[in-house]
């Protein structure tokens, strides 16, 4: 999986609610039918946090040190929205080219 795909999946599941790493991967599995490998997941989390598109939930206590709960930022929502809109345009064009109509 391309690293940008992993990042988009992480942003997508965090758009619903804050989650920690294992729960993020479980939500991705529910959405796509497969999990990300640890390197892909934690690499995506690191890159997204560096870009300030996700951030740790503040005040989660001692458990947060073991299982960092992450949430999407306003900038992350903007990036996700723009990427999803672009993907929708590409998908619609591809389906038209195949003679299928988008649902």
JSON list of C-alpha atoms in Angstrom, two decimals:
[
{"chain": "A", "resi": 1, "resn": "UNK", "atom": "CA", "xyz": [0.00, 0.00, 0.00]},
{"chain": "A", "resi": 2, "resn": "UNK", "atom": "CA", "xyz": [1.27, 3.47, -0.87]},
{"chain": "A", "resi": 3, "resn": "UNK", "atom": "CA", "xyz": [2.12, 5.60, 2.17]},
{"chain": "A", "resi": 4, "resn": "UNK", "atom": "CA", "xyz": [-0.36, 8.30, 1.13]},
{"chain": "A", "resi": 5, "resn": "UNK", "atom": "CA", "xyz": [-3.11, 5.63, 0.97]},
{"chain": "A", "resi": 6, "resn": "UNK", "atom": "CA", "xyz": [-2.30, 4.60, 4.54]},
{"chain": "A", "resi": 7, "resn": "UNK", "atom": "CA", "xyz": [-2.43, 8.23, 5.65]},
{"chain": "A", "resi": 8, "resn": "UNK", "atom": "CA", "xyz": [-5.82, 8.75, 4.00]},
{"chain": "A", "resi": 9, "resn": "UNK", "atom": "CA", "xyz": [-7.18, 5.62, 5.67]},
{"chain": "A", "resi": 10, "resn": "UNK", "atom": "CA", "xyz": [-5.97, 6.83, 9.08]},
{"chain": "A", "resi": 11, "resn": "UNK", "atom": "CA", "xyz": [-7.50, 10.28, 8.56]},
{"chain": "A", "resi": 12, "resn": "UNK", "atom": "CA", "xyz": [-10.76, 8.68, 7.41]},
{"chain": "A", "resi": 13, "resn": "UNK", "atom": "CA", "xyz": [-11.19, 6.55, 10.51]},
{"chain": "A", "resi": 14, "resn": "UNK", "atom": "CA", "xyz": [-10.08, 9.38, 12.83]},
{"chain": "A", "resi": 15, "resn": "UNK", "atom": "CA", "xyz": [-12.65, 11.71, 11.25]},
{"chain": "A", "resi": 16, "resn": "UNK", "atom": "CA", "xyz": [-15.29, 9.68, 13.09]},
{"chain": "A", "resi": 17, "resn": "UNK", "atom": "CA", "xyz": [-13.69, 9.73, 16.56]},
{"chain": "A", "resi": 18, "resn": "UNK", "atom": "CA", "xyz": [-10.33, 9.68, 18.38]},
{"chain": "A", "resi": 19, "resn": "UNK", "atom": "CA", "xyz": [-8.69, 6.23, 18.50]},
{"chain": "A", "resi": 20, "resn": "UNK", "atom": "CA", "xyz": [-5.42, 4.59, 19.56]},
{"chain": "A", "resi": 21, "resn": "UNK", "atom": "CA", "xyz": [-3.20, 2.57, 17.20]},
{"chain": "A", "resi": 22, "resn": "UNK", "atom": "CA", "xyz": [-4.80, -0.85, 17.58]},
{"chain": "A", "resi": 23, "resn": "UNK", "atom": "CA", "xyz": [-8.31, 0.60, 17.31]},
{"chain": "A", "resi": 24, "resn": "UNK", "atom": "CA", "xyz": [-7.27, 2.64, 14.25]},
{"chain": "A", "resi": 25, "resn": "UNK", "atom": "CA", "xyz": [-6.11, -0.55, 12.53]},
{"chain": "A", "resi": 26, "resn": "UNK", "atom": "CA", "xyz": [-9.29, -2.40, 13.55]},
{"chain": "A", "resi": 27, "resn": "UNK", "atom": "CA", "xyz": [-11.41, 0.41, 12.07]},
{"chain": "A", "resi": 28, "resn": "UNK", "atom": "CA", "xyz": [-9.34, 0.31, 8.86]},
{"chain": "A", "resi": 29, "resn": "UNK", "atom": "CA", "xyz": [-9.88, -3.45, 8.69]},
{"chain": "A", "resi": 30, "resn": "UNK", "atom": "CA", "xyz": [-13.63, -2.98, 9.12]},
{"chain": "A", "resi": 31, "resn": "UNK", "atom": "CA", "xyz": [-13.61, -0.36, 6.33]},
{"chain": "A", "resi": 32, "resn": "UNK", "atom": "CA", "xyz": [-11.34, -2.13, 3.82]},
{"chain": "A", "resi": 33, "resn": "UNK", "atom": "CA", "xyz": [-11.25, -5.79, 4.82]},
{"chain": "A", "resi": 34, "resn": "UNK", "atom": "CA", "xyz": [-7.53, -5.73, 5.60]},
{"chain": "A", "resi": 35, "resn": "UNK", "atom": "CA", "xyz": [-5.19, -4.30, 8.20]},
{"chain": "A", "resi": 36, "resn": "UNK", "atom": "CA", "xyz": [-2.14, -2.15, 7.67]},
{"chain": "A", "resi": 37, "resn": "UNK", "atom": "CA", "xyz": [1.21, -3.63, 8.62]},
{"chain": "A", "resi": 38, "resn": "UNK", "atom": "CA", "xyz": [2.77, -2.10, 11.75]},
{"chain": "A", "resi": 39, "resn": "UNK", "atom": "CA", "xyz": [5.33, -0.16, 9.70]},
{"chain": "A", "resi": 40, "resn": "UNK", "atom": "CA", "xyz": [2.66, 1.29, 7.43]},
{"chain": "A", "resi": 41, "resn": "UNK", "atom": "CA", "xyz": [0.34, 2.21, 10.31]},
{"chain": "A", "resi": 42, "resn": "UNK", "atom": "CA", "xyz": [2.89, 3.76, 12.64]},
{"chain": "A", "resi": 43, "resn": "UNK", "atom": "CA", "xyz": [4.73, 5.40, 9.73]},
{"chain": "A", "resi": 44, "resn": "UNK", "atom": "CA", "xyz": [1.46, 7.02, 8.64]},
{"chain": "A", "resi": 45, "resn": "UNK", "atom": "CA", "xyz": [0.70, 8.15, 12.20]},
{"chain": "A", "resi": 46, "resn": "UNK", "atom": "CA", "xyz": [4.16, 9.67, 12.52]},
{"chain": "A", "resi": 47, "resn": "UNK", "atom": "CA", "xyz": [3.96, 11.51, 9.19]},
{"chain": "A", "resi": 48, "resn": "UNK", "atom": "CA", "xyz": [0.45, 12.80, 9.93]},
{"chain": "A", "resi": 49, "resn": "UNK", "atom": "CA", "xyz": [1.49, 14.03, 13.36]},
{"chain": "A", "resi": 50, "resn": "UNK", "atom": "CA", "xyz": [4.59, 15.74, 11.90]},
{"chain": "A", "resi": 51, "resn": "UNK", "atom": "CA", "xyz": [2.33, 17.50, 9.37]},
{"chain": "A", "resi": 52, "resn": "UNK", "atom": "CA", "xyz": [-0.02, 18.49, 12.26]},
{"chain": "A", "resi": 53, "resn": "UNK", "atom": "CA", "xyz": [-2.95, 16.68, 10.63]},
{"chain": "A", "resi": 54, "resn": "UNK", "atom": "CA", "xyz": [-3.47, 14.54, 13.75]},
{"chain": "A", "resi": 55, "resn": "UNK", "atom": "CA", "xyz": [-2.59, 15.13, 17.39]},
{"chain": "A", "resi": 56, "resn": "UNK", "atom": "CA", "xyz": [-2.69, 13.24, 20.68]},
{"chain": "A", "resi": 57, "resn": "UNK", "atom": "CA", "xyz": [-5.81, 13.65, 22.78]},
{"chain": "A", "resi": 58, "resn": "UNK", "atom": "CA", "xyz": [-4.88, 15.76, 25.77]},
{"chain": "A", "resi": 59, "resn": "UNK", "atom": "CA", "xyz": [-5.51, 14.62, 29.32]},
{"chain": "A", "resi": 60, "resn": "UNK", "atom": "CA", "xyz": [-5.99, 10.93, 28.57]},
{"chain": "A", "resi": 61, "resn": "UNK", "atom": "CA", "xyz": [-3.92, 10.05, 31.65]},
{"chain": "A", "resi": 62, "resn": "UNK", "atom": "CA", "xyz": [-1.35, 7.33, 32.27]},
{"chain": "A", "resi": 63, "resn": "UNK", "atom": "CA", "xyz": [-2.97, 4.93, 29.80]},
{"chain": "A", "resi": 64, "resn": "UNK", "atom": "CA", "xyz": [-2.26, 7.48, 27.06]},
{"chain": "A", "resi": 65, "resn": "UNK", "atom": "CA", "xyz": [1.46, 6.87, 27.48]},
{"chain": "A", "resi": 66, "resn": "UNK", "atom": "CA", "xyz": [1.00, 3.21, 26.52]},
{"chain": "A", "resi": 67, "resn": "UNK", "atom": "CA", "xyz": [-1.80, 3.68, 23.99]},
{"chain": "A", "resi": 68, "resn": "UNK", "atom": "CA", "xyz": [-1.68, 7.17, 22.51]},
{"chain": "A", "resi": 69, "resn": "UNK", "atom": "CA", "xyz": [-5.16, 8.16, 21.46]},
{"chain": "A", "resi": 70, "resn": "UNK", "atom": "CA", "xyz": [-5.02, 10.36, 18.39]},
{"chain": "A", "resi": 71, "resn": "UNK", "atom": "CA", "xyz": [-7.54, 12.78, 16.92]},
{"chain": "A", "resi": 72, "resn": "UNK", "atom": "CA", "xyz": [-7.78, 14.53, 13.59]},
{"chain": "A", "resi": 73, "resn": "UNK", "atom": "CA", "xyz": [-7.08, 18.29, 13.56]},
{"chain": "A", "resi": 74, "resn": "UNK", "atom": "CA", "xyz": [-8.99, 20.96, 11.64]},
{"chain": "A", "resi": 75, "resn": "UNK", "atom": "CA", "xyz": [-6.15, 20.97, 9.08]},
{"chain": "A", "resi": 76, "resn": "UNK", "atom": "CA", "xyz": [-6.44, 17.19, 8.84]},
{"chain": "A", "resi": 77, "resn": "UNK", "atom": "CA", "xyz": [-10.15, 17.46, 8.11]},
{"chain": "A", "resi": 78, "resn": "UNK", "atom": "CA", "xyz": [-9.44, 20.00, 5.36]},
{"chain": "A", "resi": 79, "resn": "UNK", "atom": "CA", "xyz": [-6.80, 17.75, 3.77]},
{"chain": "A", "resi": 80, "resn": "UNK", "atom": "CA", "xyz": [-9.06, 14.69, 4.01]},
{"chain": "A", "resi": 81, "resn": "UNK", "atom": "CA", "xyz": [-12.00, 16.57, 2.48]},
{"chain": "A", "resi": 82, "resn": "UNK", "atom": "CA", "xyz": [-9.88, 17.80, -0.46]},
{"chain": "A", "resi": 83, "resn": "UNK", "atom": "CA", "xyz": [-8.38, 14.33, -1.08]},
{"chain": "A", "resi": 84, "resn": "UNK", "atom": "CA", "xyz": [-11.78, 12.62, -0.95]},
{"chain": "A", "resi": 85, "resn": "UNK", "atom": "CA", "xyz": [-13.28, 15.15, -3.35]},
{"chain": "A", "resi": 86, "resn": "UNK", "atom": "CA", "xyz": [-10.39, 14.56, -5.78]},
{"chain": "A", "resi": 87, "resn": "UNK", "atom": "CA", "xyz": [-10.79, 10.78, -5.44]},
{"chain": "A", "resi": 88, "resn": "UNK", "atom": "CA", "xyz": [-14.54, 11.11, -6.13]},
{"chain": "A", "resi": 89, "resn": "UNK", "atom": "CA", "xyz": [-13.83, 13.05, -9.35]},
{"chain": "A", "resi": 90, "resn": "UNK", "atom": "CA", "xyz": [-11.29, 10.45, -10.50]},
{"chain": "A", "resi": 91, "resn": "UNK", "atom": "CA", "xyz": [-13.63, 7.59, -9.60]},
{"chain": "A", "resi": 92, "resn": "UNK", "atom": "CA", "xyz": [-16.55, 9.15, -11.48]},
{"chain": "A", "resi": 93, "resn": "UNK", "atom": "CA", "xyz": [-14.38, 9.73, -14.57]},
{"chain": "A", "resi": 94, "resn": "UNK", "atom": "CA", "xyz": [-13.09, 6.15, -14.48]},
{"chain": "A", "resi": 95, "resn": "UNK", "atom": "CA", "xyz": [-16.57, 4.70, -14.13]},
{"chain": "A", "resi": 96, "resn": "UNK", "atom": "CA", "xyz": [-17.81, 6.84, -17.03]},
{"chain": "A", "resi": 97, "resn": "UNK", "atom": "CA", "xyz": [-14.88, 5.66, -19.17]},
{"chain": "A", "resi": 98, "resn": "UNK", "atom": "CA", "xyz": [-15.83, 2.04, -18.37]},
{"chain": "A", "resi": 99, "resn": "UNK", "atom": "CA", "xyz": [-19.45, 2.69, -19.30]},
{"chain": "A", "resi": 100, "resn": "UNK", "atom": "CA", "xyz": [-20.63, 2.33, -15.73]},
{"chain": "A", "resi": 101, "resn": "UNK", "atom": "CA", "xyz": [-22.48, 4.96, -13.76]},
{"chain": "A", "resi": 102, "resn": "UNK", "atom": "CA", "xyz": [-21.21, 6.02, -10.34]},
{"chain": "A", "resi": 103, "resn": "UNK", "atom": "CA", "xyz": [-23.43, 5.06, -7.43]}
]
